[in-house]
Amino acid sequence: CETCSQEEAKYRCPRCMKYSCSLLCVKKHKLALSCNGVRDKTAFISVNDFTDLNLLSDYRFLEDVGRTADAAARHPTMHSPTTKKLLYCLRNKARKCNIDLRTLPVGFTKRRENTTTFNCMEKKFYWHLKLIFPHCHAEYTLKGVPDDKTLADILKPYIDPVESDPVVCQRLKIYTVSPQSDVQILMKIENRKQNSIRYNELDASRSLLDNLKGKIIIEYPTLFVVLKTLKNDMVILGQ
């Protein structure tokens, strides 16, 4: 026994791996080492010591995490009147701006991701925005984008040859070397049949709010940035 050093050890602590001979020594070692006796499921195990039991333990640990996350999403606070009131207020403000904003039920990915807010003092939206660059298979998420910012200013940090971030610029090189007149900003039209998907072309010189007016938005806007000179499967409404 590593506590009393007198009796033969019978137990081993799952947490700190100390040997004990009795319940009294188990309690003493927990008190002395501030040990809770619960096995650390995330403790490091070398490859040489890794067994099928460790693999099973990791699998069950991931299942527990999944169940906990699901339980959190179903918690009553997620469906509280306060949350519903905020969503109602957000949709109502959007409706006054001639934007049909629709929210998804709790648990959907876009519902969890959305960080869009409305500032009552400034009387403007701060949008959660997703930018997709199909020709480079790149995707970026922006948070807190003011609705009075033009699309051209929103895209400057990504495709402007001078003002863009060097790392992003290198990844989106096909966009930065192309003339700005070749850049098109598209947004998918919601509530259409899958065999009839169409896109609205947005005006880069106008504000985000002006471009969203008269359109259906599910949770937050997703903008596709494409080049006219390169072939893509996106059909603009009216073509």
PDB file of C-alpha atoms in Angstrom:
ATOM      1  CA  CYS A   1       0.000   0.000   0.000  1.00  0.00           C
ATOM      2  CA  GLU A   2       1.425   3.362  -1.011  1.00  0.00           C
ATOM      3  CA  THR A   3      -0.457   5.144   1.781  1.00  0.00           C
ATOM      4  CA  CYS A   4       0.335   3.157   4.913  1.00  0.00           C
ATOM      5  CA  SER A   5       3.242   1.031   3.571  1.00  0.00           C
ATOM      6  CA  GLN A   6       2.185  -1.810   5.901  1.00  0.00           C
ATOM      7  CA  GLU A   7      -0.500  -3.955   4.288  1.00  0.00           C
ATOM      8  CA  GLU A   8      -0.606  -5.682   0.924  1.00  0.00           C
ATOM      9  CA  ALA A   9      -2.282  -3.509  -1.724  1.00  0.00           C
ATOM     10  CA  LYS A  10      -5.690  -4.652  -3.003  1.00  0.00           C
ATOM     11  CA  TYR A  11      -6.930  -1.642  -4.959  1.00  0.00           C
ATOM     12  CA  ARG A  12      -5.532   0.750  -7.550  1.00  0.00           C
ATOM     13  CA  CYS A  13      -6.897   4.247  -8.087  1.00  0.00           C
ATOM     14  CA  PRO A  14      -8.203   4.697 -11.651  1.00  0.00           C
ATOM     15  CA  ARG A  15      -7.157   8.363 -11.554  1.00  0.00           C
ATOM     16  CA  CYS A  16      -3.608   8.494 -10.177  1.00  0.00           C
ATOM     17  CA  MET A  17      -2.767   4.764 -10.255  1.00  0.00           C
ATOM     18  CA  LYS A  18      -1.798   4.688  -6.546  1.00  0.00           C
ATOM     19  CA  TYR A  19      -2.102   1.340  -4.751  1.00  0.00           C
ATOM     20  CA  SER A  20      -4.196   1.081  -1.554  1.00  0.00           C
ATOM     21  CA  CYS A  21      -5.034  -1.697   0.868  1.00  0.00           C
ATOM     22  CA  SER A  22      -8.341  -0.555   2.335  1.00  0.00           C
ATOM     23  CA  LEU A  23     -11.149   1.966   2.171  1.00  0.00           C
ATOM     24  CA  LEU A  24      -9.456   4.057   4.870  1.00  0.00           C
ATOM     25  CA  CYS A  25      -6.239   4.311   2.856  1.00  0.00           C
ATOM     26  CA  VAL A  26      -8.240   5.110  -0.295  1.00  0.00           C
ATOM     27  CA  LYS A  27      -9.876   8.058   1.490  1.00  0.00           C
ATOM     28  CA  LYS A  28      -6.507   9.192   2.909  1.00  0.00           C
ATOM     29  CA  HIS A  29      -4.820   9.196  -0.499  1.00  0.00           C
ATOM     30  CA  LYS A  30      -7.723  11.127  -2.051  1.00  0.00           C
ATOM     31  CA  LEU A  31      -7.455  13.751   0.672  1.00  0.00           C
ATOM     32  CA  ALA A  32      -3.658  14.011   0.487  1.00  0.00           C
ATOM     33  CA  LEU A  33      -3.457  14.217  -3.318  1.00  0.00           C
ATOM     34  CA  SER A  34      -6.786  15.993  -3.946  1.00  0.00           C
ATOM     35  CA  CYS A  35      -7.703  13.023  -6.129  1.00  0.00           C
ATOM     36  CA  ASN A  36     -11.333  12.384  -7.049  1.00  0.00           C
ATOM     37  CA  GLY A  37     -10.745   8.740  -7.986  1.00  0.00           C
ATOM     38  CA  VAL A  38     -12.402   9.134 -11.399  1.00  0.00           C
ATOM     39  CA  ARG A  39     -10.429   7.869 -14.379  1.00  0.00           C
ATOM     40  CA  ASP A  40      -9.180  10.595 -16.709  1.00  0.00           C
ATOM     41  CA  LYS A  41     -10.677   9.614 -20.059  1.00  0.00           C
ATOM     42  CA  THR A  42      -8.498  12.119 -21.930  1.00  0.00           C
ATOM     43  CA  ALA A  43      -5.168  11.158 -20.324  1.00  0.00           C
ATOM     44  CA  PHE A  44      -2.276  10.540 -22.723  1.00  0.00           C
ATOM     45  CA  ILE A  45      -1.564   6.908 -23.608  1.00  0.00           C
ATOM     46  CA  SER A  46       1.462   6.023 -25.728  1.00  0.00           C
ATOM     47  CA  VAL A  47       0.981   3.981 -28.888  1.00  0.00           C
ATOM     48  CA  ASN A  48       2.856   1.041 -27.373  1.00  0.00           C
ATOM     49  CA  ASP A  49       0.456   0.922 -24.418  1.00  0.00           C
ATOM     50  CA  PHE A  50      -2.689   1.459 -26.478  1.00  0.00           C
ATOM     51  CA  THR A  51      -5.053  -1.542 -26.347  1.00  0.00           C
ATOM     52  CA  ASP A  52      -8.511  -2.473 -27.595  1.00  0.00           C
ATOM     53  CA  LEU A  53      -9.893  -1.438 -24.199  1.00  0.00           C
ATOM     54  CA  ASN A  54      -8.491   2.077 -24.689  1.00  0.00           C
ATOM     55  CA  LEU A  55     -10.055   2.225 -28.140  1.00  0.00           C
ATOM     56  CA  LEU A  56     -13.415   1.161 -26.730  1.00  0.00           C
ATOM     57  CA  SER A  57     -13.060   3.725 -23.953  1.00  0.00           C
ATOM     58  CA  ASP A  58     -12.378   6.506 -26.473  1.00  0.00           C
ATOM     59  CA  TYR A  59     -15.368   5.429 -28.565  1.00  0.00           C
ATOM     60  CA  ARG A  60     -17.671   5.524 -25.534  1.00  0.00           C
ATOM     61  CA  PHE A  61     -16.218   8.891 -24.503  1.00  0.00           C
ATOM     62  CA  LEU A  62     -17.120  10.364 -27.916  1.00  0.00           C
ATOM     63  CA  GLU A  63     -20.610   8.916 -27.623  1.00  0.00           C
ATOM     64  CA  ASP A  64     -20.983  10.601 -24.213  1.00  0.00           C
ATOM     65  CA  VAL A  65     -19.875  13.927 -25.695  1.00  0.00           C
ATOM     66  CA  GLY A  66     -22.441  13.547 -28.495  1.00  0.00           C
ATOM     67  CA  ARG A  67     -25.220  12.792 -26.026  1.00  0.00           C
ATOM     68  CA  THR A  68     -24.240  15.760 -23.842  1.00  0.00           C
ATOM     69  CA  ALA A  69     -24.227  18.135 -26.816  1.00  0.00           C
ATOM     70  CA  ASP A  70     -27.614  16.843 -27.952  1.00  0.00           C
ATOM     71  CA  ALA A  71     -29.031  17.231 -24.437  1.00  0.00           C
ATOM     72  CA  ALA A  72     -27.737  20.821 -24.323  1.00  0.00           C
ATOM     73  CA  ALA A  73     -29.485  21.619 -27.607  1.00  0.00           C
ATOM     74  CA  ARG A  74     -32.736  20.221 -26.204  1.00  0.00           C
ATOM     75  CA  HIS A  75     -32.422  22.072 -22.883  1.00  0.00           C
ATOM     76  CA  PRO A  76     -35.476  24.186 -21.985  1.00  0.00           C
ATOM     77  CA  THR A  77     -33.387  27.380 -22.015  1.00  0.00           C
ATOM     78  CA  MET A  78     -32.848  26.904 -25.757  1.00  0.00           C
ATOM     79  CA  HIS A  79     -36.617  27.063 -26.200  1.00  0.00           C
ATOM     80  CA  SER A  80     -37.240  29.755 -23.605  1.00  0.00           C
ATOM     81  CA  PRO A  81     -39.612  32.660 -24.296  1.00  0.00           C
ATOM     82  CA  THR A  82     -36.615  35.039 -24.189  1.00  0.00           C
ATOM     83  CA  THR A  83     -34.885  33.247 -27.074  1.00  0.00           C
ATOM     84  CA  LYS A  84     -38.110  33.128 -29.070  1.00  0.00           C
ATOM     85  CA  LYS A  85     -38.721  36.819 -28.364  1.00  0.00           C
ATOM     86  CA  LEU A  86     -35.261  37.784 -29.671  1.00  0.00           C
ATOM     87  CA  LEU A  87     -35.802  35.775 -32.860  1.00  0.00           C
ATOM     88  CA  TYR A  88     -39.232  37.310 -33.342  1.00  0.00           C
ATOM     89  CA  CYS A  89     -37.743  40.788 -32.878  1.00  0.00           C
ATOM     90  CA  LEU A  90     -34.971  40.021 -35.390  1.00  0.00           C
ATOM     91  CA  ARG A  91     -37.453  38.779 -38.012  1.00  0.00           C
ATOM     92  CA  ASN A  92     -39.729  41.759 -37.366  1.00  0.00           C
ATOM     93  CA  LYS A  93     -36.892  44.270 -37.858  1.00  0.00           C
ATOM     94  CA  ALA A  94     -35.895  42.498 -41.074  1.00  0.00           C
ATOM     95  CA  ARG A  95     -39.494  42.619 -42.324  1.00  0.00           C
ATOM     96  CA  LYS A  96     -39.534  46.388 -41.827  1.00  0.00           C
ATOM     97  CA  CYS A  97     -36.457  46.552 -44.069  1.00  0.00           C
ATOM     98  CA  ASN A  98     -38.298  44.494 -46.727  1.00  0.00           C
ATOM     99  CA  ILE A  99     -36.200  41.373 -45.965  1.00  0.00           C
ATOM    100  CA  ASP A 100     -37.926  38.028 -45.481  1.00  0.00           C
ATOM    101  CA  LEU A 101     -35.699  36.582 -42.735  1.00  0.00           C
ATOM    102  CA  ARG A 102     -36.517  32.997 -41.777  1.00  0.00           C
ATOM    103  CA  THR A 103     -35.021  31.031 -38.872  1.00  0.00           C
ATOM    104  CA  LEU A 104     -34.577  27.289 -38.536  1.00  0.00           C
ATOM    105  CA  PRO A 105     -35.507  25.108 -35.531  1.00  0.00           C
ATOM    106  CA  VAL A 106     -33.018  24.591 -32.712  1.00  0.00           C
ATOM    107  CA  GLY A 107     -30.473  21.923 -33.581  1.00  0.00           C
ATOM    108  CA  PHE A 108     -29.915  22.902 -37.200  1.00  0.00           C
ATOM    109  CA  THR A 109     -26.332  23.853 -38.042  1.00  0.00           C
ATOM    110  CA  LYS A 110     -27.194  27.252 -39.514  1.00  0.00           C
ATOM    111  CA  ARG A 111     -29.273  28.088 -36.413  1.00  0.00           C
ATOM    112  CA  ARG A 112     -26.308  27.312 -34.137  1.00  0.00           C
ATOM    113  CA  GLU A 113     -23.856  29.224 -36.332  1.00  0.00           C
ATOM    114  CA  ASN A 114     -25.920  32.374 -36.817  1.00  0.00           C
ATOM    115  CA  THR A 115     -24.621  35.394 -34.870  1.00  0.00           C
ATOM    116  CA  THR A 116     -26.729  38.068 -36.622  1.00  0.00           C
ATOM    117  CA  THR A 117     -27.874  40.863 -34.303  1.00  0.00           C
ATOM    118  CA  PHE A 118     -29.813  44.133 -34.577  1.00  0.00           C
ATOM    119  CA  ASN A 119     -28.498  47.221 -32.806  1.00  0.00           C
ATOM    120  CA  CYS A 120     -31.508  49.245 -31.661  1.00  0.00           C
ATOM    121  CA  MET A 121     -29.409  52.333 -30.876  1.00  0.00           C
ATOM    122  CA  GLU A 122     -27.830  52.462 -34.340  1.00  0.00           C
ATOM    123  CA  LYS A 123     -30.911  50.948 -35.981  1.00  0.00           C
ATOM    124  CA  LYS A 124     -28.940  48.585 -38.184  1.00  0.00           C
ATOM    125  CA  PHE A 125     -28.145  44.908 -38.575  1.00  0.00           C
ATOM    126  CA  TYR A 126     -24.807  43.284 -37.913  1.00  0.00           C
ATOM    127  CA  TRP A 127     -24.941  40.233 -40.145  1.00  0.00           C
ATOM    128  CA  HIS A 128     -23.393  36.814 -39.929  1.00  0.00           C
ATOM    129  CA  LEU A 129     -22.118  36.377 -43.476  1.00  0.00           C
ATOM    130  CA  LYS A 130     -20.614  33.476 -45.436  1.00  0.00           C
ATOM    131  CA  LEU A 131     -18.447  34.034 -48.515  1.00  0.00           C
ATOM    132  CA  ILE A 132     -17.855  31.174 -50.931  1.00  0.00           C
ATOM    133  CA  PHE A 133     -15.260  31.293 -53.717  1.00  0.00           C
ATOM    134  CA  PRO A 134     -16.154  28.253 -55.897  1.00  0.00           C
ATOM    135  CA  HIS A 135     -13.197  28.523 -58.306  1.00  0.00           C
ATOM    136  CA  CYS A 136     -10.732  28.139 -55.408  1.00  0.00           C
ATOM    137  CA  HIS A 137     -12.887  25.863 -53.212  1.00  0.00           C
ATOM    138  CA  ALA A 138     -12.546  28.427 -50.429  1.00  0.00           C
ATOM    139  CA  GLU A 139     -15.064  29.475 -47.823  1.00  0.00           C
ATOM    140  CA  TYR A 140     -14.912  32.257 -45.216  1.00  0.00           C
ATOM    141  CA  THR A 141     -17.273  33.240 -42.397  1.00  0.00           C
ATOM    142  CA  LEU A 142     -17.641  36.867 -41.299  1.00  0.00           C
ATOM    143  CA  LYS A 143     -19.336  38.010 -38.101  1.00  0.00           C
ATOM    144  CA  GLY A 144     -20.780  41.392 -37.235  1.00  0.00           C
ATOM    145  CA  VAL A 145     -20.852  42.819 -40.772  1.00  0.00           C
ATOM    146  CA  PRO A 146     -22.743  46.173 -40.662  1.00  0.00           C
ATOM    147  CA  ASP A 147     -25.619  46.370 -43.126  1.00  0.00           C
ATOM    148  CA  ASP A 148     -24.462  49.748 -44.508  1.00  0.00           C
ATOM    149  CA  LYS A 149     -21.147  48.353 -45.732  1.00  0.00           C
ATOM    150  CA  THR A 150     -20.870  47.904 -49.493  1.00  0.00           C
ATOM    151  CA  LEU A 151     -20.153  44.484 -50.963  1.00  0.00           C
ATOM    152  CA  ALA A 152     -17.015  45.870 -52.611  1.00  0.00           C
ATOM    153  CA  ASP A 153     -15.650  46.876 -49.180  1.00  0.00           C
ATOM    154  CA  ILE A 154     -16.587  43.483 -47.733  1.00  0.00           C
ATOM    155  CA  LEU A 155     -14.605  41.706 -50.466  1.00  0.00           C
ATOM    156  CA  LYS A 156     -11.536  43.983 -50.310  1.00  0.00           C
ATOM    157  CA  PRO A 157      -9.686  41.928 -47.647  1.00  0.00           C
ATOM    158  CA  TYR A 158     -10.081  38.859 -49.865  1.00  0.00           C
ATOM    159  CA  ILE A 159      -9.655  39.738 -53.549  1.00  0.00           C
ATOM    160  CA  ASP A 160      -8.208  43.249 -53.656  1.00  0.00           C
ATOM    161  CA  PRO A 161      -4.622  43.042 -55.079  1.00  0.00           C
ATOM    162  CA  VAL A 162      -3.371  45.724 -52.662  1.00  0.00           C
ATOM    163  CA  GLU A 163      -5.485  45.575 -49.495  1.00  0.00           C
ATOM    164  CA  SER A 164      -6.089  41.818 -49.190  1.00  0.00           C
ATOM    165  CA  ASP A 165      -4.323  39.604 -46.667  1.00  0.00           C
ATOM    166  CA  PRO A 166      -1.205  37.997 -48.281  1.00  0.00           C
ATOM    167  CA  VAL A 167      -2.163  34.457 -47.254  1.00  0.00           C
ATOM    168  CA  VAL A 168      -5.765  34.846 -48.436  1.00  0.00           C
ATOM    169  CA  CYS A 169      -4.583  36.645 -51.567  1.00  0.00           C
ATOM    170  CA  GLN A 170      -2.349  33.718 -52.472  1.00  0.00           C
ATOM    171  CA  ARG A 171      -5.164  31.231 -52.017  1.00  0.00           C
ATOM    172  CA  LEU A 172      -7.577  33.359 -54.066  1.00  0.00           C
ATOM    173  CA  LYS A 173      -4.970  34.307 -56.663  1.00  0.00           C
ATOM    174  CA  ILE A 174      -7.280  33.574 -59.600  1.00  0.00           C
ATOM    175  CA  TYR A 175      -9.595  36.313 -58.281  1.00  0.00           C
ATOM    176  CA  THR A 176      -6.935  38.888 -57.438  1.00  0.00           C
ATOM    177  CA  VAL A 177      -5.314  38.747 -60.892  1.00  0.00           C
ATOM    178  CA  SER A 178      -8.669  39.116 -62.653  1.00  0.00           C
ATOM    179  CA  PRO A 179     -10.168  42.554 -63.414  1.00  0.00           C
ATOM    180  CA  GLN A 180     -12.754  43.679 -60.871  1.00  0.00           C
ATOM    181  CA  SER A 181     -15.274  43.963 -63.717  1.00  0.00           C
ATOM    182  CA  ASP A 182     -15.139  40.155 -64.119  1.00  0.00           C
ATOM    183  CA  VAL A 183     -16.187  39.522 -60.516  1.00  0.00           C
ATOM    184  CA  GLN A 184     -19.818  38.577 -59.945  1.00  0.00           C
ATOM    185  CA  ILE A 185     -21.514  38.263 -56.559  1.00  0.00           C
ATOM    186  CA  LEU A 186     -24.421  35.823 -56.535  1.00  0.00           C
ATOM    187  CA  MET A 187     -26.912  34.728 -53.911  1.00  0.00           C
ATOM    188  CA  LYS A 188     -29.103  31.651 -54.172  1.00  0.00           C
ATOM    189  CA  ILE A 189     -32.850  32.225 -54.487  1.00  0.00           C
ATOM    190  CA  GLU A 190     -34.601  30.258 -51.745  1.00  0.00           C
ATOM    191  CA  ASN A 191     -37.843  28.273 -52.033  1.00  0.00           C
ATOM    192  CA  ARG A 192     -37.263  26.996 -55.566  1.00  0.00           C
ATOM    193  CA  LYS A 193     -37.379  23.407 -56.803  1.00  0.00           C
ATOM    194  CA  GLN A 194     -34.112  21.490 -56.788  1.00  0.00           C
ATOM    195  CA  ASN A 195     -34.197  21.125 -60.570  1.00  0.00           C
ATOM    196  CA  SER A 196     -34.707  24.872 -61.007  1.00  0.00           C
ATOM    197  CA  ILE A 197     -32.030  26.520 -58.850  1.00  0.00           C
ATOM    198  CA  ARG A 198     -31.413  30.154 -59.731  1.00  0.00           C
ATOM    199  CA  TYR A 199     -29.224  32.960 -58.339  1.00  0.00           C
ATOM    200  CA  ASN A 200     -29.659  36.700 -57.952  1.00  0.00           C
ATOM    201  CA  GLU A 201     -26.767  38.882 -59.097  1.00  0.00           C
ATOM    202  CA  LEU A 202     -25.909  41.501 -56.471  1.00  0.00           C
ATOM    203  CA  ASP A 203     -24.509  44.983 -56.994  1.00  0.00           C
ATOM    204  CA  ALA A 204     -21.030  45.320 -55.442  1.00  0.00           C
ATOM    205  CA  SER A 205     -21.282  49.109 -55.301  1.00  0.00           C
ATOM    206  CA  ARG A 206     -24.417  49.048 -53.122  1.00  0.00           C
ATOM    207  CA  SER A 207     -24.708  48.272 -49.408  1.00  0.00           C
ATOM    208  CA  LEU A 208     -25.431  44.836 -48.019  1.00  0.00           C
ATOM    209  CA  LEU A 209     -28.854  46.034 -46.821  1.00  0.00           C
ATOM    210  CA  ASP A 210     -29.842  47.325 -50.265  1.00  0.00           C
ATOM    211  CA  ASN A 211     -28.813  44.028 -51.855  1.00  0.00           C
ATOM    212  CA  LEU A 212     -30.832  41.974 -49.377  1.00  0.00           C
ATOM    213  CA  LYS A 213     -34.067  43.931 -49.776  1.00  0.00           C
ATOM    214  CA  GLY A 214     -36.903  41.968 -51.361  1.00  0.00           C
ATOM    215  CA  LYS A 215     -35.148  38.627 -50.853  1.00  0.00           C
ATOM    216  CA  ILE A 216     -35.662  35.552 -48.679  1.00  0.00           C
ATOM    217  CA  ILE A 217     -32.805  34.905 -46.220  1.00  0.00           C
ATOM    218  CA  ILE A 218     -32.621  31.654 -44.281  1.00  0.00           C
ATOM    219  CA  GLU A 219     -30.708  32.462 -41.063  1.00  0.00           C
ATOM    220  CA  TYR A 220     -27.924  34.484 -42.757  1.00  0.00           C
ATOM    221  CA  PRO A 221     -26.784  35.480 -46.271  1.00  0.00           C
ATOM    222  CA  THR A 222     -24.426  33.218 -48.219  1.00  0.00           C
ATOM    223  CA  LEU A 223     -22.674  34.984 -51.097  1.00  0.00           C
ATOM    224  CA  PHE A 224     -20.998  33.197 -54.009  1.00  0.00           C
ATOM    225  CA  VAL A 225     -18.141  35.097 -55.641  1.00  0.00           C
ATOM    226  CA  VAL A 226     -17.565  33.927 -59.220  1.00  0.00           C
ATOM    227  CA  LEU A 227     -15.736  35.103 -62.336  1.00  0.00           C
ATOM    228  CA  LYS A 228     -17.602  35.738 -65.577  1.00  0.00           C
ATOM    229  CA  THR A 229     -14.714  34.388 -67.659  1.00  0.00           C
ATOM    230  CA  LEU A 230     -14.764  30.981 -65.957  1.00  0.00           C
ATOM    231  CA  LYS A 231     -17.501  28.440 -66.523  1.00  0.00           C
ATOM    232  CA  ASN A 232     -19.758  27.608 -63.582  1.00  0.00           C
ATOM    233  CA  ASP A 233     -23.100  25.859 -63.141  1.00  0.00           C
ATOM    234  CA  MET A 234     -24.817  28.807 -61.448  1.00  0.00           C
ATOM    235  CA  VAL A 235     -27.738  30.109 -63.530  1.00  0.00           C
ATOM    236  CA  ILE A 236     -28.703  33.724 -62.876  1.00  0.00           C
ATOM    237  CA  LEU A 237     -32.426  34.481 -62.729  1.00  0.00           C
ATOM    238  CA  GLY A 238     -33.631  35.488 -66.190  1.00  0.00           C
ATOM    239  CA  GLN A 239     -31.002  33.553 -68.107  1.00  0.00           C
TER     240      GLN A 239
END
